[in-house]
Coordinates of C-alpha atoms and ligand atoms in Angstrom, one line a residue:
M67 CA 120.2 66.1 73.9
S68 CA 120.5 68.4 71.4
S69 CA 121.9 68.7 68.0
E70 CA 123.5 72.0 68.9
T71 CA 125.5 69.9 72.1
I72 CA 126.3 66.7 69.7
D73 CA 128.3 69.2 67.3
S74 CA 130.1 71.6 69.8
D75 CA 133.2 71.3 70.5
P76 CA 133.8 68.4 73.5
L77 CA 136.4 70.7 75.7
D78 CA 133.1 73.3 75.5
Q79 CA 130.7 70.4 76.7
L80 CA 132.8 69.7 79.4
E81 CA 133.0 73.6 80.8
A82 CA 129.0 73.1 79.4
E83 CA 129.0 70.6 81.9
A84 CA 130.7 71.0 85.0
E85 CA 128.7 74.7 85.4
R86 CA 125.9 72.6 85.4
R87 CA 124.6 72.3 88.2
E88 CA 122.2 69.7 90.0
T89 CA 120.0 70.7 93.2
Q90 CA 116.5 68.6 94.1
V91 CA 115.2 72.5 95.6
L92 CA 116.0 75.5 93.9
I93 CA 114.9 78.4 96.0
I94 CA 114.7 82.4 94.5
G95 CA 115.3 84.9 97.1
G96 CA 116.4 84.5 100.1
G97 CA 113.6 86.9 102.0
F98 CA 111.2 85.9 104.2
S99 CA 110.5 84.2 101.9
G100 CA 113.0 82.2 101.0
I101 CA 114.4 81.7 104.6
G102 CA 111.1 80.6 105.7
A103 CA 110.8 77.5 102.6
A104 CA 114.2 76.3 102.9
I105 CA 113.7 75.7 107.1
R106 CA 110.3 74.2 106.3
L107 CA 112.1 71.6 104.0
R108 CA 114.6 71.4 106.3
K109 CA 112.2 70.4 108.9
A110 CA 111.0 67.3 106.1
G111 CA 113.8 65.8 105.6
I112 CA 114.4 68.1 102.5
H113 CA 118.5 68.8 102.6
D114 CA 119.4 69.2 99.1
F115 CA 118.5 72.8 98.4
T116 CA 119.9 75.8 97.1
I117 CA 119.2 79.2 97.4
L118 CA 120.0 81.5 94.6
E119 CA 120.1 85.6 95.4
K120 CA 120.9 88.1 93.6
A121 CA 122.2 90.6 97.2
H122 CA 125.3 90.0 99.0
K123 CA 123.0 88.8 102.1
L124 CA 120.0 87.4 103.1
G125 CA 117.2 89.8 104.1
G126 CA 114.9 90.4 101.2
T127 CA 113.2 93.3 101.6
W128 CA 114.7 94.4 105.1
L129 CA 118.3 94.7 103.3
H130 CA 117.3 96.9 100.0
N131 CA 115.0 99.2 101.7
T132 CA 117.0 101.4 103.9
Y133 CA 114.7 105.2 103.6
P134 CA 114.7 106.6 106.7
D135 CA 112.8 105.6 110.2
C136 CA 112.1 102.7 107.9
G137 CA 110.3 99.8 109.6
A138 CA 107.2 97.5 109.9
D139 CA 103.9 98.6 109.8
T140 CA 102.5 95.2 111.5
P141 CA 103.4 94.8 115.0
S142 CA 106.9 92.4 115.3
V143 CA 105.6 90.2 117.8
I144 CA 103.2 88.2 114.4
Y145 CA 105.6 90.0 111.7
S146 CA 107.8 87.5 112.2
F147 CA 108.2 83.3 112.5
S148 CA 104.9 81.2 115.0
F149 CA 108.2 78.8 115.4
A150 CA 110.7 81.6 116.1
R151 CA 108.6 84.9 118.2
N152 CA 110.9 87.1 119.3
P153 CA 111.4 88.9 122.3
E154 CA 114.1 90.8 121.8
W155 CA 112.0 93.9 119.5
D156 CA 112.8 97.0 120.6
R157 CA 110.3 98.6 119.7
I158 CA 105.5 97.3 118.3
F159 CA 106.7 97.8 115.5
A160 CA 110.0 96.4 114.5
K161 CA 112.4 98.7 112.2
Q162 CA 114.2 98.0 109.8
P163 CA 117.8 97.0 111.3
Q164 CA 116.2 94.9 113.9
I165 CA 114.1 93.1 111.3
E166 CA 117.2 92.5 109.1
E167 CA 118.8 91.3 112.4
Y168 CA 116.2 88.4 113.2
L169 CA 116.4 87.3 109.9
D170 CA 119.7 86.8 109.5
R171 CA 119.3 85.1 113.2
I172 CA 116.6 82.6 112.1
A173 CA 118.4 81.6 108.9
D174 CA 122.1 80.8 110.9
E175 CA 119.8 79.0 113.9
Y176 CA 117.8 77.0 111.0
G177 CA 120.7 75.8 109.4
V178 CA 119.6 77.7 106.5
T179 CA 122.2 79.9 105.6
P180 CA 125.0 77.7 104.2
H181 CA 122.9 76.8 101.8
A182 CA 122.5 80.1 100.1
R183 CA 124.2 81.5 96.6
F184 CA 124.8 85.4 96.9
N185 CA 125.2 87.3 94.3
V186 CA 123.4 85.0 92.2
Q187 CA 120.5 86.2 90.0
V188 CA 118.4 84.1 88.0
T189 CA 118.1 85.2 85.0
N190 CA 115.9 81.6 83.4
A191 CA 114.2 79.3 84.3
S192 CA 112.4 76.3 81.8
W193 CA 110.8 73.3 82.1
D194 CA 112.2 70.3 80.2
D195 CA 109.9 68.0 79.4
D196 CA 112.8 65.3 78.0
I197 CA 114.5 65.5 81.3
Q198 CA 111.2 66.6 83.8
R199 CA 113.5 68.9 85.1
W200 CA 113.4 72.8 85.8
E201 CA 116.8 74.3 84.3
V202 CA 117.8 77.5 85.4
D203 CA 119.7 79.8 83.5
T204 CA 122.1 82.0 86.4
S205 CA 124.6 84.5 85.8
E206 CA 126.7 82.1 87.2
G207 CA 125.6 78.8 84.7
T208 CA 123.0 76.6 84.8
Y209 CA 121.2 74.9 87.4
V210 CA 119.3 71.7 87.1
A211 CA 116.4 71.4 89.8
K212 CA 113.6 69.0 90.4
Y213 CA 111.6 71.7 91.7
V214 CA 112.2 75.1 91.9
I215 CA 110.1 77.6 94.4
A216 CA 109.7 80.9 93.4
A217 CA 110.0 83.3 96.4
A218 CA 111.1 86.7 95.1
G219 CA 109.2 89.1 96.2
P220 CA 105.7 91.0 95.6
Q221 CA 107.3 93.7 96.9
H222 CA 111.0 94.0 94.6
E223 CA 110.8 95.6 91.5
I224 CA 110.3 99.2 92.1
A225 CA 107.9 101.1 90.0
M226 CA 109.0 104.3 88.5
P227 CA 105.8 106.3 86.6
D228 CA 107.0 106.2 82.8
L229 CA 107.3 110.5 82.5
P230 CA 108.6 112.4 80.1
G231 CA 111.8 114.1 81.3
V232 CA 112.5 111.8 83.7
G233 CA 116.0 111.4 82.3
D234 CA 116.6 114.6 81.8
F235 CA 116.9 116.0 85.7
G236 CA 119.7 117.6 86.8
G237 CA 119.6 116.9 90.5
D238 CA 119.2 114.2 92.3
Q239 CA 116.7 111.5 91.8
F240 CA 116.6 108.2 93.8
H241 CA 113.3 105.8 94.7
S242 CA 112.4 104.7 98.6
A243 CA 113.4 101.6 98.0
N244 CA 117.6 102.4 96.6
W245 CA 117.7 105.2 99.2
N246 CA 121.2 107.0 97.9
H247 CA 122.3 107.9 101.7
D248 CA 125.0 110.2 99.9
V249 CA 122.6 112.7 99.1
D250 CA 122.7 115.7 101.8
L251 CA 119.3 116.6 102.4
A252 CA 119.7 119.0 104.5
G253 CA 118.5 122.5 103.2
K254 CA 117.7 121.2 100.2
R255 CA 113.9 121.9 97.8
V256 CA 112.7 118.0 98.1
A257 CA 109.5 116.6 96.1
V258 CA 108.2 113.8 97.2
I259 CA 106.2 112.2 95.1
G260 CA 103.8 108.8 96.1
T261 CA 101.7 108.3 99.1
G262 CA 102.0 104.9 100.1
A263 CA 103.2 103.2 102.6
S264 CA 107.5 103.7 102.4
A265 CA 106.5 107.7 101.8
M266 CA 104.3 107.8 104.9
Q267 CA 107.7 106.9 106.7
F268 CA 111.0 109.2 105.0
L269 CA 108.7 111.9 104.5
P270 CA 108.1 113.1 108.4
K271 CA 111.8 112.0 109.4
I272 CA 113.6 114.1 106.6
Q273 CA 110.8 117.2 107.0
P274 CA 112.5 118.5 109.9
L275 CA 116.2 118.4 107.9
V276 CA 114.9 120.0 104.4
G277 CA 114.4 123.3 103.2
K278 CA 111.4 122.8 101.6
L279 CA 109.4 119.7 101.1
E280 CA 106.7 119.5 98.0
L281 CA 104.1 116.0 98.6
Y282 CA 102.6 115.5 95.1
Q283 CA 99.1 113.7 96.3
R284 CA 97.5 112.4 93.8
T285 CA 94.7 110.8 96.4
P286 CA 95.2 111.2 99.8
P287 CA 96.0 107.6 102.1
W288 CA 93.4 106.6 105.0
V289 CA 95.9 107.4 107.9
M290 CA 95.2 105.9 111.4
P291 CA 97.0 106.2 114.4
K292 CA 99.8 103.7 115.3
M293 CA 100.0 102.0 118.5
D294 CA 103.8 102.2 118.9
R295 CA 106.2 102.6 121.1
G296 CA 109.5 101.7 122.9
L297 CA 109.6 98.3 124.9
S298 CA 111.9 98.5 127.7
E299 CA 114.6 95.6 128.3
G300 CA 112.4 94.5 131.6
Y301 CA 109.2 93.8 129.3
K302 CA 111.7 91.8 126.8
N303 CA 113.4 90.1 130.0
F304 CA 109.7 89.1 130.9
L305 CA 109.5 87.3 127.5
R306 CA 112.7 86.0 127.5
R307 CA 111.7 84.2 130.4
F308 CA 108.1 83.0 129.9
P309 CA 107.9 82.5 125.7
A310 CA 104.6 81.4 126.0
I311 CA 103.2 84.4 127.2
N312 CA 105.2 85.5 124.0
R313 CA 103.2 83.5 121.9
A314 CA 100.0 84.3 123.2
I315 CA 100.6 87.8 123.0
A316 CA 101.2 86.8 118.6
N317 CA 97.8 85.1 119.0
A318 CA 95.9 87.3 120.5
V319 CA 97.2 90.4 118.1
Y320 CA 96.5 87.4 115.1
Y321 CA 93.4 87.0 115.6
G322 CA 92.0 90.9 116.4
S323 CA 93.6 91.7 112.6
E324 CA 91.6 88.6 111.5
G325 CA 88.5 90.4 112.7
L326 CA 89.4 93.3 110.6
Q327 CA 89.1 90.6 107.7
Y328 CA 85.0 90.8 108.4
A329 CA 84.9 94.0 108.2
Q330 CA 86.8 94.4 104.7
R331 CA 84.2 92.6 103.2
H332 CA 81.8 94.7 104.1
P333 CA 82.7 98.5 102.9
K334 CA 79.8 99.7 105.4
A335 CA 81.8 97.8 108.4
M336 CA 85.1 100.0 107.2
M337 CA 82.9 103.4 107.0
Q338 CA 83.0 103.0 111.0
I339 CA 86.7 101.6 111.2
Q340 CA 87.8 105.4 109.0
K341 CA 85.7 107.5 112.0
I342 CA 89.0 106.6 113.6
G343 CA 91.1 107.5 110.6
A344 CA 89.0 110.9 110.8
R345 CA 89.2 111.7 114.3
H346 CA 92.6 111.1 113.9
M347 CA 93.0 113.1 111.4
R348 CA 90.5 116.1 112.8
S349 CA 93.6 115.6 116.2
Q350 CA 95.8 116.7 113.4
V351 CA 95.1 119.2 112.0
K352 CA 93.1 122.0 112.9
D353 CA 92.8 123.9 109.5
P354 CA 89.5 122.5 107.8
A355 CA 90.7 124.0 104.4
L356 CA 93.4 121.2 104.8
R357 CA 91.4 118.7 106.3
K358 CA 89.6 118.6 103.2
Q359 CA 92.7 117.8 101.4
F360 CA 93.6 115.1 102.8
T361 CA 90.5 113.8 103.4
P362 CA 90.4 110.5 101.2
D363 CA 87.2 110.1 98.4
F364 CA 86.7 106.2 98.8
V365 CA 86.5 103.8 101.5
M366 CA 89.6 103.2 104.3
G367 CA 90.7 99.4 103.2
C368 CA 90.5 99.9 99.3
K369 CA 93.6 100.9 99.6
R370 CA 96.5 99.4 101.7
I371 CA 95.7 100.6 105.5
L372 CA 98.6 103.1 106.9
F373 CA 99.3 103.7 110.2
S374 CA 101.5 106.6 111.7
N375 CA 101.2 109.4 114.2
T376 CA 103.8 111.7 112.4
W377 CA 102.7 111.9 108.4
Y378 CA 100.2 115.2 109.0
P379 CA 101.9 116.6 112.1
A380 CA 105.5 117.0 109.4
L381 CA 102.4 117.6 106.3
T382 CA 101.2 120.6 107.7
A383 CA 104.6 121.8 109.4
D384 CA 106.1 125.7 107.7
N385 CA 108.4 124.2 105.2
A386 CA 105.9 121.7 103.6
E387 CA 103.6 121.7 100.4
V388 CA 101.6 119.5 99.6
I389 CA 100.0 120.1 96.0
A390 CA 96.9 118.2 95.3
A391 CA 98.1 116.8 91.9
G392 CA 99.9 114.0 90.4
V393 CA 103.5 114.4 88.3
A394 CA 102.8 114.7 84.6
E395 CA 106.1 115.8 83.9
V396 CA 110.5 115.6 85.0
T397 CA 112.8 119.3 83.6
Q398 CA 116.1 119.7 83.9
T399 CA 115.4 121.6 87.1
G400 CA 112.9 120.8 88.9
V401 CA 108.6 118.4 88.3
I402 CA 105.3 120.0 86.1
D403 CA 102.1 118.9 87.4
T404 CA 99.7 117.9 86.0
N405 CA 97.7 120.9 86.6
G406 CA 100.8 122.6 84.5
D407 CA 102.3 124.2 86.9
H408 CA 106.3 124.3 87.5
R409 CA 107.8 123.9 91.0
E410 CA 111.9 123.7 91.0
V411 CA 113.9 121.4 93.3
D412 CA 117.0 119.8 93.8
V413 CA 116.4 116.6 94.7
I414 CA 113.5 114.1 94.3
I415 CA 112.2 110.7 95.6
W416 CA 110.4 108.6 94.2
G417 CA 107.8 106.6 96.4
T418 CA 106.1 105.5 93.9
G419 CA 106.3 101.7 95.2
F420 CA 106.9 98.1 93.6
R421 CA 105.4 96.3 90.7
V422 CA 102.6 94.2 92.2
T423 CA 101.2 92.5 89.9
D424 CA 103.6 92.5 87.0
P425 CA 106.9 90.4 88.5
D426 CA 110.2 90.0 87.3
I427 CA 110.0 86.8 88.3
S428 CA 107.3 85.8 85.5
H429 CA 109.1 87.4 82.6
R430 CA 111.8 84.7 83.3
V431 CA 109.9 81.1 84.0
T432 CA 109.2 79.0 81.1
G433 CA 106.8 76.1 81.7
R434 CA 105.9 73.3 79.5
N435 CA 103.6 75.0 77.7
G436 CA 106.4 76.8 76.3
K437 CA 105.4 79.9 77.3
K438 CA 106.1 82.6 80.1
L439 CA 104.3 83.1 82.6
S440 CA 103.6 86.8 82.1
E441 CA 102.8 85.4 78.5
L442 CA 100.5 83.7 79.8
W443 CA 98.7 85.8 82.7
Q444 CA 98.6 89.1 80.2
G445 CA 98.7 91.2 83.2
S446 CA 96.2 88.7 85.4
P447 CA 98.5 86.8 87.6
Q448 CA 96.7 83.6 88.6
A449 CA 97.6 80.8 90.4
C450 CA 95.7 77.9 92.4
F451 CA 96.1 78.1 96.4
S452 CA 98.6 81.3 95.3
T453 CA 100.9 78.9 94.9
V454 CA 100.9 76.7 92.1
V455 CA 100.1 77.2 88.4
S456 CA 98.6 74.6 85.7
G457 CA 101.7 73.9 83.1
Y458 CA 104.4 74.7 85.0
P459 CA 105.0 71.6 86.9
N460 CA 107.5 70.9 90.5
A461 CA 107.0 75.2 90.5
F462 CA 106.2 76.9 93.5
V463 CA 105.2 80.3 93.7
L464 CA 105.3 82.0 97.5
L465 CA 103.2 85.0 97.9
G466 CA 101.4 84.8 95.0
P467 CA 98.3 85.4 93.4
N468 CA 95.9 87.0 95.8
V469 CA 97.5 86.0 98.9
G470 CA 98.0 89.4 100.5
N471 CA 94.8 90.5 102.8
G472 CA 95.2 93.8 103.4
H473 CA 95.9 93.3 107.0
G474 CA 98.1 90.4 109.0
S475 CA 101.2 89.4 108.8
V476 CA 102.8 88.2 105.7
S477 CA 104.9 86.1 107.9
T478 CA 102.1 83.8 108.5
L479 CA 101.2 83.2 104.9
V480 CA 104.4 82.6 104.3
E481 CA 104.0 80.2 106.7
L482 CA 101.1 78.6 105.2
Q483 CA 102.3 77.9 101.5
A484 CA 105.9 76.6 102.3
N485 CA 103.9 73.8 104.5
Y486 CA 102.0 73.6 101.1
I487 CA 105.3 73.2 98.7
A488 CA 107.1 71.1 101.7
N489 CA 103.8 68.6 101.4
A490 CA 103.7 68.7 97.8
I491 CA 107.2 67.8 97.3
T492 CA 107.2 65.4 100.2
T493 CA 103.8 63.7 98.8
A494 CA 105.1 64.0 95.3
E495 CA 108.6 61.7 96.9
Q496 CA 107.3 59.4 98.3
A497 CA 105.0 58.1 95.5
G498 CA 108.3 58.1 93.3
L499 CA 106.8 60.5 91.0
E500 CA 108.8 62.9 88.8
S501 CA 106.0 65.7 88.3
I502 CA 102.9 67.1 89.7
D503 CA 101.2 69.7 88.2
V504 CA 97.8 71.2 88.9
K505 CA 95.1 70.0 87.3
Q506 CA 93.9 73.6 85.5
R507 CA 90.0 72.7 86.5
V508 CA 90.6 73.2 89.7
Q509 CA 93.2 76.6 89.4
D510 CA 90.1 78.0 87.3
V511 CA 87.4 76.9 90.6
Y512 CA 89.4 78.2 92.9
N513 CA 89.8 81.1 91.0
A514 CA 86.6 81.6 90.4
E515 CA 85.6 81.4 94.2
I516 CA 87.9 83.8 95.1
Q517 CA 86.9 86.5 92.1
D518 CA 83.3 85.6 93.3
A519 CA 84.1 86.3 97.0
L520 CA 86.0 89.6 95.9
Q521 CA 83.0 90.8 94.9
G522 CA 81.2 93.9 96.7
T523 CA 84.5 93.6 99.0
V524 CA 86.1 97.3 100.7
F525 CA 88.8 96.2 97.7
N526 CA 87.1 96.2 94.6
A527 CA 83.9 97.8 96.2
G528 CA 85.7 100.9 97.9
G529 CA 85.6 103.2 95.4
C530 CA 89.4 103.9 94.7
S531 CA 91.9 102.1 92.0
S532 CA 94.5 100.6 93.9
Y533 CA 97.1 98.4 93.2
Y534 CA 95.2 95.7 94.6
I535 CA 93.4 95.5 90.9
D536 CA 95.9 94.6 87.5
V537 CA 96.5 96.1 84.1
N538 CA 92.9 94.2 83.1
G539 CA 90.9 95.9 86.2
R540 CA 91.0 92.3 87.7
N541 CA 91.8 92.1 91.9
S542 CA 94.8 89.8 91.0
S543 CA 96.2 90.8 95.0
I544 CA 94.1 90.1 97.6
Y545 CA 92.6 86.8 98.8
P546 CA 88.6 87.7 100.5
W547 CA 89.0 85.8 103.4
T548 CA 90.3 85.0 106.8
T549 CA 93.9 83.1 106.9
L550 CA 92.4 80.7 108.7
R551 CA 90.3 80.1 105.8
F552 CA 93.6 80.1 103.9
R553 CA 95.3 77.7 106.7
K554 CA 92.9 75.4 105.9
D555 CA 93.4 76.0 102.1
T556 CA 96.7 75.1 102.4
A557 CA 97.0 71.9 105.5
K558 CA 96.6 69.2 103.3
F559 CA 98.1 68.0 100.0
D560 CA 95.6 66.6 98.0
L561 CA 97.8 64.4 95.3
D562 CA 94.0 64.3 93.1
D563 CA 94.0 68.0 92.3
Y564 CA 97.5 67.2 89.8
E565 CA 98.6 66.1 86.7
T566 CA 101.1 63.4 87.9
T567 CA 104.1 61.2 85.9
V568 CA 106.0 58.9 86.6
A569 CA 108.3 57.7 83.4
A570 CA 112.0 57.8 85.0
P571 CA 113.8 60.9 83.2
K572 CA 115.7 60.2 81.3
S573 CA 119.4 61.3 81.8
I574 CA 119.4 62.8 85.1
P575 CA 118.9 60.3 88.1
V576 CA 115.9 60.5 90.9
P577 CA 117.2 62.2 93.8
A578 CA 118.1 60.2 96.9
Ligands
FAD1563 C1 109.3 98.8 103.3 C2 108.4 97.9 103.4 C3 107.3 97.3 104.4 C4 106.9 96.2 104.4 N1 106.2 96.0 106.3 C5 106.0 95.1 106.2 C6 105.1 95.3 107.3 O1 104.4 95.5 108.1 N2 104.4 93.7 106.9 C7 103.9 92.5 105.9 O2 103.7 91.6 106.4 N3 105.0 92.7 105.2 C8 105.5 93.9 104.6 N4 105.6 94.4 103.8 C9 106.0 93.0 102.5 C10 107.8 92.5 102.4 O3 107.6 92.6 100.9 C11 106.7 90.9 102.9 O4 106.4 91.5 104.1 C12 109.0 90.9 102.7 O5 108.8 90.5 103.0 C13 108.5 89.8 101.1 O6 109.4 89.0 101.8 P1 109.9 88.2 100.5 O7 110.6 87.2 100.8 O8 108.7 87.2 99.5 O9 110.1 88.8 99.1 P2 111.8 90.1 99.5 O10 111.9 90.3 100.9 O11 111.5 91.2 98.5 O12 112.4 89.1 98.9 C14 112.5 89.1 97.7 C15 114.7 88.0 97.6 O13 114.6 87.7 96.2 C16 115.6 88.2 95.7 N5 115.6 87.9 93.8 C17 114.3 88.8 92.8 N6 114.6 88.4 92.3 C18 115.9 87.7 92.1 C19 116.6 86.6 90.6 N7 116.0 86.7 89.3 N8 117.4 86.1 91.4 C20 117.8 86.1 92.4 N9 117.3 86.3 93.6 C21 116.2 87.4 92.3 C22 115.8 89.6 95.8 O14 116.9 90.2 95.8 C23 115.4 89.7 97.2 O15 116.3 90.0 97.7 C24 106.4 95.0 103.4 C25 107.3 95.4 102.2 C26 108.4 96.3 102.3 C27 109.0 97.0 100.7

C-alpha cells in the first residue's frame, strides 16, 4: 500500500475501496473479439469475467459503422463463429444491421450479455507486480483483475490525415465510421477522400443522390467482382433443416480462401489473379483513358483486395469526377488537391480508414517494465502468436500484431486466439500460478520467422504503400502463412514458453 493511501482520509479510502471492483478476467471491448473471447471463457468454465465496452451496447465495428451500404466483404457463411453458423443471412455478404443483430443474438444465447458493462471506457491498465494483478482505471472507477484481454478492435480508431485547414471547413464533414445521418446529401457537392473498403461500399450508394461527387484518389485500388446476391427463404429453410450442410459450405469457402494465401506468397501468382480484376474493369469502364486512371501500379493483394460491382459504374456516372491526387489542404469552402487545384464542396466525407498499427489501447496499457505498450513498440507492434507480449503478464490481445492475412474471416482468427487464451488461463489456474509472462526469446524467434517469411510476399514486395506497413517500414499486420498454420500455433498452450510466478499475492486473494 502506498504512503499516499495511508495518509488519506479514511472516508475517502472507504469510498475508493468501494469503487474498486474485482474480476478474474477483464475484457476490454464488446465486438466480435470480446464476445468470442467471453464465449470461449464460459466454455472453459471461467465465469468470473467482465466485459467493459465504452459504447452503449455490444457489436463493435457493426455498431459503430452505419454508413450507407455498410456490410461484410467476407462471405457471411464464414464471417460468423464456427460453433454458431447462421442460416438466417439475407445475402451472401450480409449488411451491417444483420451482422449487429447476429452478434447481439449470439451474445445473449451464450450468456455473455449479462457480463457486459456499457458506457464504460478503459482509460489505463497497469500491471502491479506487488499484488500480481492488473489495475484498470475506467470511467466508472478502478477494476482489479488477474487477467486482461484487450479486444479493443484493430479497426476502431479512425485515421484522419493531419492536413492544414481541416478545422476551418464551413460545410459538413465526417469520417465514414462516424457517419452523420443528419446531413442530407441530396443535390450537394460532395468530396470523398480515400479509396478503401468503406468508400467502396458507401460511394456507389450516395452517387445517385448527390449533385456532384468528387473522389480524391491517391492510388486506385484493385477491384474484384463481388459474387453477392440475396438468399431466398427456401434456401434459408434448407439450411435451418440441415445445419450440417451450412457447416460444409462454410468449410468449402474457408478452404477456398486459404488457397489465396499461397498466391499471396508469390506476387507472380497474384498477377494472374489480378487479371480477373482487370477484366472486371474492362467490362465496366469503356473509356481507355479512364481505365488507365483506374489501373493500380502495384500487384493485387499488396493492399487489401476490394470487391464491388458498383464502384466503376458510380465513378463513371455523369455527376462523378475522379481526381487523381491526394488532398493537400482544406479551406473554408472546399479542398485543395496535391496539384494545387481548389474545388468548392458542401460536404467532405473522409474514407481514410483506421489507425491499424498505432492502436489507442497500446497507449493505455503499462507492463511490468513500467512502459506503455506504445513506448515499447515505437510504432512497430510485436507480440507472440499475435496474442501475448513479453513484459505484460496475464495480458492478451485479440487481433493483435501480425494476425491479419488479407483473406478469410477475422472471426476464425478470434476463435483461434480465444482458444489459446482460455487454455493459457486454465493452465495457469490449474498450476496455481500468479502470473505467466511469455519469454522474450520465444517472442523474438516467432517474430523473426514471421518477418523472414513476409519477405517476397505480395504484402512486402507488391510495390505499394499500405496500412500493413508501419511507420518504421516493418510489416506489423500480416501473418504470412495459412490460418491452418495459425491454428497449429495457437492450438496448444506451452507453459515452457513462459516465465511464471507462484508467490501468493500480498493483498488480493486468489480467485476461486
Ligand atoms: C466497415 C468494416 C467492415 C469490415 N468487414 C470485414 C469483413 O467483411 N471480414 C472481416 O474478416 N473483417 C472485417 N472487418 C474487420 C473488423 O474490424 C473485424 O472483423 C471485427 O469486427 C473486429 O472485431 P473486434 O471485436 O476485434 O473489434 P471491434 O469490432 O472494433 O470492437 C472493439 C470494441 O472495443 C470498444 N473499445 C475500444 N477501446 C475501448 C476502451 N478503451 N474502453 C472500452 N471499450 C473500448 C469499442 O467501442 C468497440 O466496440 C471490417 C471492418 C470494418 C471497419
